[in-house]
Coordinates of C-alpha atoms in Angstrom, one line a residue:
X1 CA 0.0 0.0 0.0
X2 CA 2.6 2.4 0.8
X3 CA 5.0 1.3 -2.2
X4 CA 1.7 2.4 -4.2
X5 CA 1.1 5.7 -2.7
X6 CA 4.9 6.9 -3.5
X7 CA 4.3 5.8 -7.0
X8 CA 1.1 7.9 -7.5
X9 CA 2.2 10.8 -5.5
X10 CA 5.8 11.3 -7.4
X11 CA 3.9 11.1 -10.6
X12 CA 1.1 13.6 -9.5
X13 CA 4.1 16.0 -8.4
X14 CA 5.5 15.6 -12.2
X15 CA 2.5 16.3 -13.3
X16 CA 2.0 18.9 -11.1
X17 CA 5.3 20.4 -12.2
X18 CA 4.1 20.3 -15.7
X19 CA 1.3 22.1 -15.2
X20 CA 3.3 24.9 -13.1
X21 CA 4.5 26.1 -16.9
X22 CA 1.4 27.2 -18.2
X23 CA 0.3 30.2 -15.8
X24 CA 4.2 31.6 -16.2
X25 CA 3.5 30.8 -20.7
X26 CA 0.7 33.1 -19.9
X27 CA 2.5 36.2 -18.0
X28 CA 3.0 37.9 -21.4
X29 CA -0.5 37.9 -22.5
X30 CA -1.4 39.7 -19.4
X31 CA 2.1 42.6 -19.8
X32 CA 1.1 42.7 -23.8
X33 CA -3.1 43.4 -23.1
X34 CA -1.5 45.6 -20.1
X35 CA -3.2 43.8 -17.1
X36 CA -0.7 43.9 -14.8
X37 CA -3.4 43.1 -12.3
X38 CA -3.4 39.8 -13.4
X39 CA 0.5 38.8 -12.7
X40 CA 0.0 38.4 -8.8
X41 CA -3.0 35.7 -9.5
X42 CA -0.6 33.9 -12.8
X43 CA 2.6 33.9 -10.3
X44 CA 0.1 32.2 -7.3
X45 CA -1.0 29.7 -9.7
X46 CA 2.4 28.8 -10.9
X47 CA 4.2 28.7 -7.7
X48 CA 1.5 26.9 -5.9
X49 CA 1.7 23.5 -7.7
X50 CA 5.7 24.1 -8.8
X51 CA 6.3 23.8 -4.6
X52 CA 4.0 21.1 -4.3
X53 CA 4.5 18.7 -7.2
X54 CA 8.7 19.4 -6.4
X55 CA 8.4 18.5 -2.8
X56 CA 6.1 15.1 -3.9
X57 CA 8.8 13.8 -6.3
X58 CA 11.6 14.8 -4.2
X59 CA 9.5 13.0 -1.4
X60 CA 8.6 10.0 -3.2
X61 CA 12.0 9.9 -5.7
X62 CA 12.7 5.8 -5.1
X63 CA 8.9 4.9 -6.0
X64 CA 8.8 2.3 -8.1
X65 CA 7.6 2.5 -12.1
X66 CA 3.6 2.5 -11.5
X67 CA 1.7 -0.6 -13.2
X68 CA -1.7 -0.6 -15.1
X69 CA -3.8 0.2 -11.9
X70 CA -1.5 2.8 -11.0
X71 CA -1.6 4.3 -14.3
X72 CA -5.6 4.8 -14.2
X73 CA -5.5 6.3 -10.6
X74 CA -2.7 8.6 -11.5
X75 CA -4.5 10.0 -14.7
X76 CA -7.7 10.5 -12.9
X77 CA -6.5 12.3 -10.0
X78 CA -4.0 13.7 -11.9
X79 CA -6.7 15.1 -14.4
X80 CA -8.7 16.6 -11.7
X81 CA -6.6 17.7 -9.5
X82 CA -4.9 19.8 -12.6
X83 CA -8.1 21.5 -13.0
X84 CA -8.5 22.5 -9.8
X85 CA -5.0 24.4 -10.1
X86 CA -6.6 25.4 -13.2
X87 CA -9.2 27.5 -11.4
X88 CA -6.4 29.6 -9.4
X89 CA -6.3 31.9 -12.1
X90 CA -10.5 32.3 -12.4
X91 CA -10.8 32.6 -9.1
X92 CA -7.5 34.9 -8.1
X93 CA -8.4 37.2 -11.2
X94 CA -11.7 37.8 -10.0
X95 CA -11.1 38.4 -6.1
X96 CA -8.3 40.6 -7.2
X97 CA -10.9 42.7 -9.7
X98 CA -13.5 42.3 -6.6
X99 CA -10.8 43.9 -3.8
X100 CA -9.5 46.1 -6.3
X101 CA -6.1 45.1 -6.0
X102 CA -3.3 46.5 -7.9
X103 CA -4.9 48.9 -9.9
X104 CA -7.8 46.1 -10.8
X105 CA -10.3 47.2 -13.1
X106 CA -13.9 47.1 -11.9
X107 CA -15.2 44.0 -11.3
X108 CA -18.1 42.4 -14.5
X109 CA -20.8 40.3 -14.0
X110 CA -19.3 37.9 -16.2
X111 CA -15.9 37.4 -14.8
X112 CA -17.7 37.7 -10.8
X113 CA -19.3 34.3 -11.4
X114 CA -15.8 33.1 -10.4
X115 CA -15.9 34.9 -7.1
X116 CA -17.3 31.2 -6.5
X117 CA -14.8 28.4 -6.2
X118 CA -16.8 25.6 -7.6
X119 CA -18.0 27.9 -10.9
X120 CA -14.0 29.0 -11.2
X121 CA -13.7 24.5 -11.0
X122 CA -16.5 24.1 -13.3
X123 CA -14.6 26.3 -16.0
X124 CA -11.9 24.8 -15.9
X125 CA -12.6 21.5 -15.8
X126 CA -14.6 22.3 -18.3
X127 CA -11.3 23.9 -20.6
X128 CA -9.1 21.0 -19.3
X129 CA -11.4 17.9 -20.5
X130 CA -11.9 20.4 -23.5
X131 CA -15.9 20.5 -23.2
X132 CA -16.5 24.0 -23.3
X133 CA -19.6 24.4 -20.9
X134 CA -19.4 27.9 -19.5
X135 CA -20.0 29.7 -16.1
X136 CA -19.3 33.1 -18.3
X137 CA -22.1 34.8 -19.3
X138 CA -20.6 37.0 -21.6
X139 CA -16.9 36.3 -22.7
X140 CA -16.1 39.3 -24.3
X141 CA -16.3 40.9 -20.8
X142 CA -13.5 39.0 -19.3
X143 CA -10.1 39.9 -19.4
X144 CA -7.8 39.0 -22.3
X145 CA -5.8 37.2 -19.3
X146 CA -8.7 34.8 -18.6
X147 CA -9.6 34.5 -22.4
X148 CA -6.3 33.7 -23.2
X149 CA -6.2 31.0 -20.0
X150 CA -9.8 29.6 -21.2
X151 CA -8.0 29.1 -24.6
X152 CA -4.8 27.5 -23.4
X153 CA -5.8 24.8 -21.2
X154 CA -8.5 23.8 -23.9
X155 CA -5.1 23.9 -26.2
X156 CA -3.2 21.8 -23.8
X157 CA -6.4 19.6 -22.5
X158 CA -7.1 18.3 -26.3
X159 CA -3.4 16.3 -26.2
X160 CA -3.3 15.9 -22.7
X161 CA -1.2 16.5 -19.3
X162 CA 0.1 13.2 -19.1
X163 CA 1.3 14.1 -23.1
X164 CA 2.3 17.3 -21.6
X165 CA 4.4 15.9 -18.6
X166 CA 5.7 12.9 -20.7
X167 CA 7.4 15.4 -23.2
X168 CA 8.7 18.0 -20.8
X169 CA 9.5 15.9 -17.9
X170 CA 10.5 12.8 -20.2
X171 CA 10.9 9.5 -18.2
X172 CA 12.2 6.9 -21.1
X173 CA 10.6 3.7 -20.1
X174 CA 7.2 1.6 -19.1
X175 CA 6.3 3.8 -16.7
X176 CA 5.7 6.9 -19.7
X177 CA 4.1 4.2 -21.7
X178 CA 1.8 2.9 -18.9
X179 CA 0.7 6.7 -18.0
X180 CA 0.6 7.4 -21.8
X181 CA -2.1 4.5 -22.2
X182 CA -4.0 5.6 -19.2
X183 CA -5.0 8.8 -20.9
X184 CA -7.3 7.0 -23.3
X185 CA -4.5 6.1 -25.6
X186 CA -3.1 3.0 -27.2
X187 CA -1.4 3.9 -30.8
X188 CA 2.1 4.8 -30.9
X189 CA 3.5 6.9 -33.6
X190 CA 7.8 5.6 -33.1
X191 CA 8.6 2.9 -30.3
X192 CA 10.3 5.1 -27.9
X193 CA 7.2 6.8 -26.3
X194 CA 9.0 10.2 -25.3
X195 CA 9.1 10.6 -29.3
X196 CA 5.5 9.6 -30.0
X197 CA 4.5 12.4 -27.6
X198 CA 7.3 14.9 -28.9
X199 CA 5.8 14.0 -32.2
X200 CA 2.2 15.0 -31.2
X201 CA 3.0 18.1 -30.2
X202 CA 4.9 19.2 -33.7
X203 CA 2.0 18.3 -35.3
X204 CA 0.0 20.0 -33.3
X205 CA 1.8 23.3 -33.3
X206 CA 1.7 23.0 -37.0
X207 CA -1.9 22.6 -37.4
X208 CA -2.4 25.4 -34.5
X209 CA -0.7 27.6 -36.9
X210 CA -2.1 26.7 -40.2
X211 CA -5.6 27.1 -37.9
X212 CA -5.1 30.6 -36.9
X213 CA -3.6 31.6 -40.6
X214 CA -6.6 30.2 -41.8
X215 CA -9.4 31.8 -39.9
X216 CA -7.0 35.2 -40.2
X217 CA -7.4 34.8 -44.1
X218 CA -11.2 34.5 -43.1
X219 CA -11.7 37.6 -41.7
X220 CA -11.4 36.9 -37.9
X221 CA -9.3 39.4 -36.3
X222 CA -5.9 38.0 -35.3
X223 CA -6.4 38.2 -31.3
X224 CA -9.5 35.9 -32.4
X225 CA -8.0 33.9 -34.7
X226 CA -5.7 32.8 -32.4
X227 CA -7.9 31.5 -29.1
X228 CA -10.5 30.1 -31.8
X229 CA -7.9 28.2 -33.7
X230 CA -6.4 26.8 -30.4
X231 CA -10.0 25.6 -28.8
X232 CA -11.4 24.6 -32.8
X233 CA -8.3 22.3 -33.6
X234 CA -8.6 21.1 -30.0
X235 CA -12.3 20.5 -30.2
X236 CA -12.7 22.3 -26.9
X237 CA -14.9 24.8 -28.1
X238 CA -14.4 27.8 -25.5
X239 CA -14.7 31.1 -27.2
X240 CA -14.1 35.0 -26.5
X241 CA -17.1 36.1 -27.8
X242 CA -20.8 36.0 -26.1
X243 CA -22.5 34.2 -29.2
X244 CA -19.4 32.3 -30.0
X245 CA -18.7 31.5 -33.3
X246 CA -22.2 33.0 -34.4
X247 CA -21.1 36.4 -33.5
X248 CA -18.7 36.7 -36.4
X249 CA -22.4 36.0 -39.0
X250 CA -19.7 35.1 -41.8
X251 CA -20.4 32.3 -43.8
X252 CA -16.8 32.4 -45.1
X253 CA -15.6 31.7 -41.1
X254 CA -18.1 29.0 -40.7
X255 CA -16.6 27.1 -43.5
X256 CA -13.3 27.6 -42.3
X257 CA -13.6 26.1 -39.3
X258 CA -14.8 23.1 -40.8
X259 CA -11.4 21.8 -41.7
X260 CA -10.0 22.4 -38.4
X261 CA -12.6 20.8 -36.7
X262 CA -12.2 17.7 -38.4
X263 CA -8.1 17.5 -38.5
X264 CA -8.8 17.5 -34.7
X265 CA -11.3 14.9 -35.1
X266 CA -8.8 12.4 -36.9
X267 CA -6.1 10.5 -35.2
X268 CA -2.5 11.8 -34.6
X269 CA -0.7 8.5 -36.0
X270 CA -3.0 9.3 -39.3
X271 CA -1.5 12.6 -39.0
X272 CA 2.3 11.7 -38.7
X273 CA 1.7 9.3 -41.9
X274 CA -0.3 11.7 -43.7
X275 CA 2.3 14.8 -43.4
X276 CA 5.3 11.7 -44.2
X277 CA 3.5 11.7 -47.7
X278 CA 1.2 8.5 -46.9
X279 CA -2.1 9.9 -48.4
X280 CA -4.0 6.5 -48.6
X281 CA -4.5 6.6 -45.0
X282 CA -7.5 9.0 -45.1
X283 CA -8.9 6.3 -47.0
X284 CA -7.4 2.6 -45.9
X285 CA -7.8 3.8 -42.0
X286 CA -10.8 2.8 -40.7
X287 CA -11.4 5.0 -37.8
X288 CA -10.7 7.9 -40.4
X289 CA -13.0 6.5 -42.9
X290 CA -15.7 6.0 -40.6
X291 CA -14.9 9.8 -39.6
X292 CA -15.5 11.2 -43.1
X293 CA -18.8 8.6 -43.8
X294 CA -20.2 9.0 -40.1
X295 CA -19.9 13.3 -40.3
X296 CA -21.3 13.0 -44.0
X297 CA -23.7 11.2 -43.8
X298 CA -25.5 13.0 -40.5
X299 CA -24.7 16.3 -42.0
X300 CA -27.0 15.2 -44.8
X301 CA -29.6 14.0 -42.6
X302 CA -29.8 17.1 -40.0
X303 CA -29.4 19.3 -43.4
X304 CA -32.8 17.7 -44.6
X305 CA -34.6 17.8 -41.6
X306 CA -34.1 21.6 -41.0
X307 CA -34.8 22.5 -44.3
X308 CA -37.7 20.5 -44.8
X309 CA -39.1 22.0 -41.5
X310 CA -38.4 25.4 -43.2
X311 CA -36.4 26.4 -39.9
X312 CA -34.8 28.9 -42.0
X313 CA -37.4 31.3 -44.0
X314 CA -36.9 31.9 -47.8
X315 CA -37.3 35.5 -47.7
X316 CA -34.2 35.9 -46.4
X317 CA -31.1 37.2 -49.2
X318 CA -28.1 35.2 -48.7
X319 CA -24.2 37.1 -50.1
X320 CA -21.7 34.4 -50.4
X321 CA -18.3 34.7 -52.3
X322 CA -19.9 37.7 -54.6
X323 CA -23.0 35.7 -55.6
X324 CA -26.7 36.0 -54.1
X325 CA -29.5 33.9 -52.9
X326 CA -32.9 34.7 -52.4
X327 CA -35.6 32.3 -52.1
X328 CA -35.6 28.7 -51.8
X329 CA -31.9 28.7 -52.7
X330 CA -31.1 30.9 -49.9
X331 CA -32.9 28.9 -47.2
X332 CA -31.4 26.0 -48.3
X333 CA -27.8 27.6 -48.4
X334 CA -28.5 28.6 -44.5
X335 CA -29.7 24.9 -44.1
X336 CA -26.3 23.4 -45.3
X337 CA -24.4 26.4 -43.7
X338 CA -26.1 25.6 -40.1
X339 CA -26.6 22.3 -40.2
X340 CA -23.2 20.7 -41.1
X341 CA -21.4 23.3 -38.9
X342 CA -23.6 21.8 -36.0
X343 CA -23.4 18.2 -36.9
X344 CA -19.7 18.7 -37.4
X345 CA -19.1 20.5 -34.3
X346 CA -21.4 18.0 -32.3
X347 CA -19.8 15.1 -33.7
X348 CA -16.3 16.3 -33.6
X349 CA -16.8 17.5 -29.5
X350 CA -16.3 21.2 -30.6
X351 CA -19.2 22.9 -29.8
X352 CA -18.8 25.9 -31.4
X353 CA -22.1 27.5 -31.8
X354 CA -23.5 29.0 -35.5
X355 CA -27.4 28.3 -34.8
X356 CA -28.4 30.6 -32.0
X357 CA -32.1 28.9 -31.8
X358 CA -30.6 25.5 -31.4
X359 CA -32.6 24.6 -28.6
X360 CA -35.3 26.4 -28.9
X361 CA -36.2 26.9 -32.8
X362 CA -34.9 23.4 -34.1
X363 CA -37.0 20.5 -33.7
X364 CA -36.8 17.4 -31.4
X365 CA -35.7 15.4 -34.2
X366 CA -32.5 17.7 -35.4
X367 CA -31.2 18.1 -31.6
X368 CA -31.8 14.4 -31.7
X369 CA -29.5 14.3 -34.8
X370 CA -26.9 16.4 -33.0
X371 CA -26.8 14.7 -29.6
X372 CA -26.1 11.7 -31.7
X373 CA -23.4 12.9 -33.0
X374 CA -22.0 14.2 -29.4
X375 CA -22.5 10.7 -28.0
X376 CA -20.4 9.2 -31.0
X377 CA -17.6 11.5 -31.4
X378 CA -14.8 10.5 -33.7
X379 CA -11.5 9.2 -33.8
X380 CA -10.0 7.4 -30.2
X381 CA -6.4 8.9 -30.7
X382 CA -7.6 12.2 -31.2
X383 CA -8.8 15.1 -29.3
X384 CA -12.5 14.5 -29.4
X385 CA -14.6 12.8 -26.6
X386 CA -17.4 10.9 -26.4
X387 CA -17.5 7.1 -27.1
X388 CA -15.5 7.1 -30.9
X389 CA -16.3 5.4 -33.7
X390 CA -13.9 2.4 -32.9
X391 CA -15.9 1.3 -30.6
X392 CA -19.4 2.0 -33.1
X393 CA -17.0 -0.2 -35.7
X394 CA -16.5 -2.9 -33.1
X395 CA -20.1 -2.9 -32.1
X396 CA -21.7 -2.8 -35.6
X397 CA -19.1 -5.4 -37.6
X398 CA -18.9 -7.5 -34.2
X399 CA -22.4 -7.9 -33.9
X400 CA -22.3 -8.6 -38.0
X401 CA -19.4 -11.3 -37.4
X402 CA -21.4 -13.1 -34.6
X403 CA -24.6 -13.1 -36.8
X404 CA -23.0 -14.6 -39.7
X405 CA -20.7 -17.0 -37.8
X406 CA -23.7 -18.8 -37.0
X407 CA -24.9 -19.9 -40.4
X408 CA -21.2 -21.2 -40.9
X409 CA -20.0 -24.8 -39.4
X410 CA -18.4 -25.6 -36.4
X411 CA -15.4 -26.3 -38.2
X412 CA -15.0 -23.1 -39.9
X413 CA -12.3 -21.0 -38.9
X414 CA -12.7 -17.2 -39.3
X415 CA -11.3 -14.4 -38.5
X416 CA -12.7 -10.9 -37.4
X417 CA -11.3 -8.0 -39.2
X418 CA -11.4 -5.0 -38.0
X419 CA -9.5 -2.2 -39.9
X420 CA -6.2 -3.7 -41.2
X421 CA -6.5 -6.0 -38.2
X422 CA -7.4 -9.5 -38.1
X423 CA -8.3 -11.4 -34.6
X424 CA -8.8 -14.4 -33.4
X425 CA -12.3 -15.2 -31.6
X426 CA -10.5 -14.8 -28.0
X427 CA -9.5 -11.5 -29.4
X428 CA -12.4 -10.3 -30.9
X429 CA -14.5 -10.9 -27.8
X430 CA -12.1 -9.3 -26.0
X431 CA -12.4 -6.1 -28.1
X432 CA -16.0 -6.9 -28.2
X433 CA -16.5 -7.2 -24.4
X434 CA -14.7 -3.7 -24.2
X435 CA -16.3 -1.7 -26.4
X436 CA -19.8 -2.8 -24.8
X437 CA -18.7 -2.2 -21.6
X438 CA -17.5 1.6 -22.3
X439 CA -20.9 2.1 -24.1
X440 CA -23.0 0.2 -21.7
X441 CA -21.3 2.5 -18.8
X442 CA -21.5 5.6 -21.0
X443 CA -25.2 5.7 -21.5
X444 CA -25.7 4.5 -17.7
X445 CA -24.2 7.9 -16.9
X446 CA -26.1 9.5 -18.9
X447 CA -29.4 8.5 -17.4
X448 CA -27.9 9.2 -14.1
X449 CA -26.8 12.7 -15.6
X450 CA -30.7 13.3 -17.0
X451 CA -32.3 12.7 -13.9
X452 CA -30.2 14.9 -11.5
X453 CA -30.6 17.6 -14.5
X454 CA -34.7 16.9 -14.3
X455 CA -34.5 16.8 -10.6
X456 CA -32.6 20.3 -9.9
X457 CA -33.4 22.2 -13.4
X458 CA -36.9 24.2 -13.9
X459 CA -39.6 22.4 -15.4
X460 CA -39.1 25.0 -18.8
X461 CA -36.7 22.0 -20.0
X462 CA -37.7 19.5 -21.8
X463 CA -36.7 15.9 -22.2
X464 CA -34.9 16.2 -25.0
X465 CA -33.2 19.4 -23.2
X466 CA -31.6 17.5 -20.9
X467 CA -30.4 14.9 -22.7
X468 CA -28.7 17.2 -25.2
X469 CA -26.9 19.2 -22.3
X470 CA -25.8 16.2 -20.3
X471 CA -24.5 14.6 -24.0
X472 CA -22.8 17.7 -24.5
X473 CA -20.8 17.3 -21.2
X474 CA -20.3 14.0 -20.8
X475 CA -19.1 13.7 -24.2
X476 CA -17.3 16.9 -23.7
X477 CA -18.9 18.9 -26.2
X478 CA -19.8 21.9 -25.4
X479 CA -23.1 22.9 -27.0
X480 CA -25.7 24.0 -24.9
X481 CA -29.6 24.5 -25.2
X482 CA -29.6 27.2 -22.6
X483 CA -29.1 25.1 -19.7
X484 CA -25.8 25.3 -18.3
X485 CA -24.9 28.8 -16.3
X486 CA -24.0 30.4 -13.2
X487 CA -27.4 30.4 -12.1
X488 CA -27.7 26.3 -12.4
X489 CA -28.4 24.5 -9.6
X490 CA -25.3 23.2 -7.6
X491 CA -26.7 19.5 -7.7
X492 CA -26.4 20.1 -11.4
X493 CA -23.1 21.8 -11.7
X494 CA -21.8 19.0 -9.6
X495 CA -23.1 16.4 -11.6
X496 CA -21.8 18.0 -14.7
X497 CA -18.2 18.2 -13.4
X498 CA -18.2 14.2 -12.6
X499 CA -20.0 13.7 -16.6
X500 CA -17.2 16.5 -17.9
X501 CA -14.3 14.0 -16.0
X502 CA -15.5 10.6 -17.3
X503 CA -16.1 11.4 -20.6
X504 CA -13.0 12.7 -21.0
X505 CA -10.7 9.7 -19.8
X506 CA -13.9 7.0 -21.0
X507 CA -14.7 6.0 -17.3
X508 CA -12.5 3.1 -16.3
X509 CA -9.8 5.1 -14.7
X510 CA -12.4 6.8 -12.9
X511 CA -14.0 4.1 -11.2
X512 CA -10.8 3.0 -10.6
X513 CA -9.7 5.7 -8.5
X514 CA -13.3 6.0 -6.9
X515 CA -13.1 2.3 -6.0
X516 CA -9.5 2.8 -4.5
X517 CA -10.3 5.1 -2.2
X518 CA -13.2 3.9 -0.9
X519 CA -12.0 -0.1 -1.1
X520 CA -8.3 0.5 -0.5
X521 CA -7.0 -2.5 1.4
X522 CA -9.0 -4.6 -1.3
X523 CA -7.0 -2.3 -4.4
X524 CA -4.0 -2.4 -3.1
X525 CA -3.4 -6.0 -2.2

């Protein structure tokens, strides 16, 4: 037992050490946008965790390499615990604006609702597990320090911490590998794990960078560009703006976005082949193959029911690219516009937001068609949430397998194939048995999230309501149908954080660490 405390608690104090970077990365944004306010709260919040995670690994420095179970515990407290160092500057910032410390500015209503500790937890848990939920009620109020923060630990949240420790802290050896895995990763882009990580990040400077050149080309100013490249390509979702992406009412930035929604929605090792010159893997790779046909094929389905329901009127004139609409051209442009942007968003865990009646002037059936594509999500590998579409592939083509396995004789030997893979039947019941138990678990949560959300909401809500907002966290998304706020109910907001954490490290690890501490002679042993 003790051997397996030092393990977890000199790998939370890497972590934590990690982590310590990211408020000092952020001390320039506050001297450039002139909030020198903000420096006290950014210094706090890096020397907080730098003296605690440095005196755990100095503490624990024999412990032993952790194992599997270790692993899990360590990325789930690890995760949380992150976030709540997270909120430091949320909640410093605004005391420091409310006291009117160091010259603060006065205090907004949008950046007092994290006077409160748990709101200042809920946002950034919510950044961290890169869902995008909000306690702010109007972003463009806060200051550029806390925009930039909202943005940056989506940024870092879509790789990882454990990524983020492994490749600043690197530790050659199992012990990366096991941690690496914990994190709700398996592929491996070069043996040696402190370069698969390395890797990951280069790519995804690149693409943060291509991101934010796009969306500049687009129109966005640049200070926008930026935080809405970082939480797009990260499929976070957090914006500066009060109507987020919706506020910009270009067409042209819609469709820009697309792209960088979906290279976050694809795998990194699909990546690193791609950018090696390897084209055929957007088309041999199943999980990216199942990306482009699941996203293409729901776009055209949510696309049909809202323009069929005439959700968007045909009087209006549509501009686009020097040609205009009118009529039933127009309201079908606006359907395609909105409705992919949603489904993609949705199904990618974005939740940027283009359709500002989505819960209210869209039907049942096209929030319906959204949620589902929240509750999927993408590719596992990637930065999304949500269940992924390797486990939909192993469900659908498993089930398939089993089916036609009985019509063959006993005799027959076959093999399930599953991408480029092929498995044995020990194997593919093994892959079977996980993928229904991650789905099984993820929709028991889901209930459980829906009726503390029924229980604690006003009656206003409907069914459909709830189920879209606890889809959204739980899968990480983001989108909202007016639910989630400062004013929710505590119950809820509580309930939320525990959806926002599962979903993002696909609830084993969790129930791990819950089970340890409340069993932990029997984990231990």
């Amino acid at each position: 037992m003790q051997e397996s405390s030092a393990t977890i608690g000199r790998d939370l104090g890497r972590i934590f050490q990690a982590f310590s970077v990211m408020p000092l990365l952020s001390l320039p944004v506050a001297l450039v946008w002139h909030e020198l306010y903000a420096v006290p709260a950014l210094l706090v919040s890096t020397l907080l965790p730098l003296g605690i995670g440095t005196a755990l690994v100095r503490r624990f420095a024999g412990a032993a390499e952790p194992g599997k179970l270790h692993g899990m515990m360590i990325a789930a407290s690890g995760w949380f615990l992150v976030a709540g160092f997270g909120a430091l500057p949320f909640l410093l910032v605004a005391w420091t604006q409310q006291l009117g410390l160091f010259g603060a500015p006065l205090l907004s209503e949008t950046t007092a609702a994290h006077l409160s500790a748990l709101n200042a937890l809920f946002e950034s848990l919510s950044g961290f597990t890169g869902t995008g939920l909000t306690m702010s009620v109007n972003e463009s109020e806060l200051p550029h320090t806390l925009q930039w923060w909202r943005s940056f630990i989506e940024w870092i949240g879509g790789v990882g911490v454990i990524v983020l420790t492994t490749a600043i802290l690197a530790r050659p050896g199992s012990g990366s590998l096991t941690l690496y895995e914990s994190e709700a990763r398996s592929e491996k882009i070069h043996p040696s794990i402190v370069s698969t990580v390395r890797t990951i990040w280069w790519i995804f400077l690149l693409f943060t960078v291509f991101s934010i050149l796009v969306l500049w080309l687009a129109g966005m100013p640049m200070w926008d560009a930026i935080n809405h490249a970082m939480t797009g390509l990260a499929t976070g979702g957090f914006s500066i703006t009060d109507g987020s992406i919706a506020t910009y009412d270009s067409p042209l930035i819609d469709f820009a976005l697309l792209p960088i929604m979906v290279l976050g929605s694809i795998a990194f090792p699909v990546h690193y082949l791609v950018l090696r010159g390897d084209l055929s893997q957007l088309y041999e790779d199943l999980q990216t193959r199942w990306v482009f046909g699941f996203f293409g094929l729901l776009s055209a389905f949510l696309v049909a029911i809202i323009y069929s329901q005439g959700v968007y009127q045909s009087t209006e004139t549509i501009t686009f690219l020097g040609t205009t609409l009118t009529g039933n051209a127009a309201a079908l442009f606006q359907s395609v516009r909105y409705g992919v942007f949603q489904l993609v968003s949705a199904a990618s865990c974005t939740g940027f937001q283009t359709a500002n009646s989505l819960g209210t002037q869209w039907s049942m059936a096209a929030q319906m068609t959204v949620s589902i594509g929240m509750v999927v999500g993408a590719a596992a590998g990637s930065t999304v949430g949500g269940i992924k579409l390797v486990r939909l592939a192993t469900l659908t083509k498993g089930t398939a397998y089993r089916i036609r396995n009985v019509f063959l004789p006993e005799t027959a030997v076959t093999h399930f194939e599953l991408g480029r893979r092929k498995l044995d039947d020990q194997e593919a019941a093994r892959e079977f048995e996980e993928a229904a138990i991650i789905t099984f678990l993820w929709f028991v949560f889901l209930a459980v999230g829906a009726f503390v959300l029924m229980l604690t909401v006003q009656s206003a809500y409907t069914l459909p309501n709830v189920l879209f907002e606890v889809a959204s966290a739980q899968g990480n998304v983001g989108l909202s149908a007016g639910i989630t706020g400062p004013g929710m109910p505590t119950p809820a907001k509580v309930m939320f954080l525990f959806n926002m954490w599962i979903g993002r490290l696909e609830i084993i690890p969790v129930l791990v660490l819950l089970r340890g501490l409340l069993y932990r002679e029997g984990v231990f042993q």
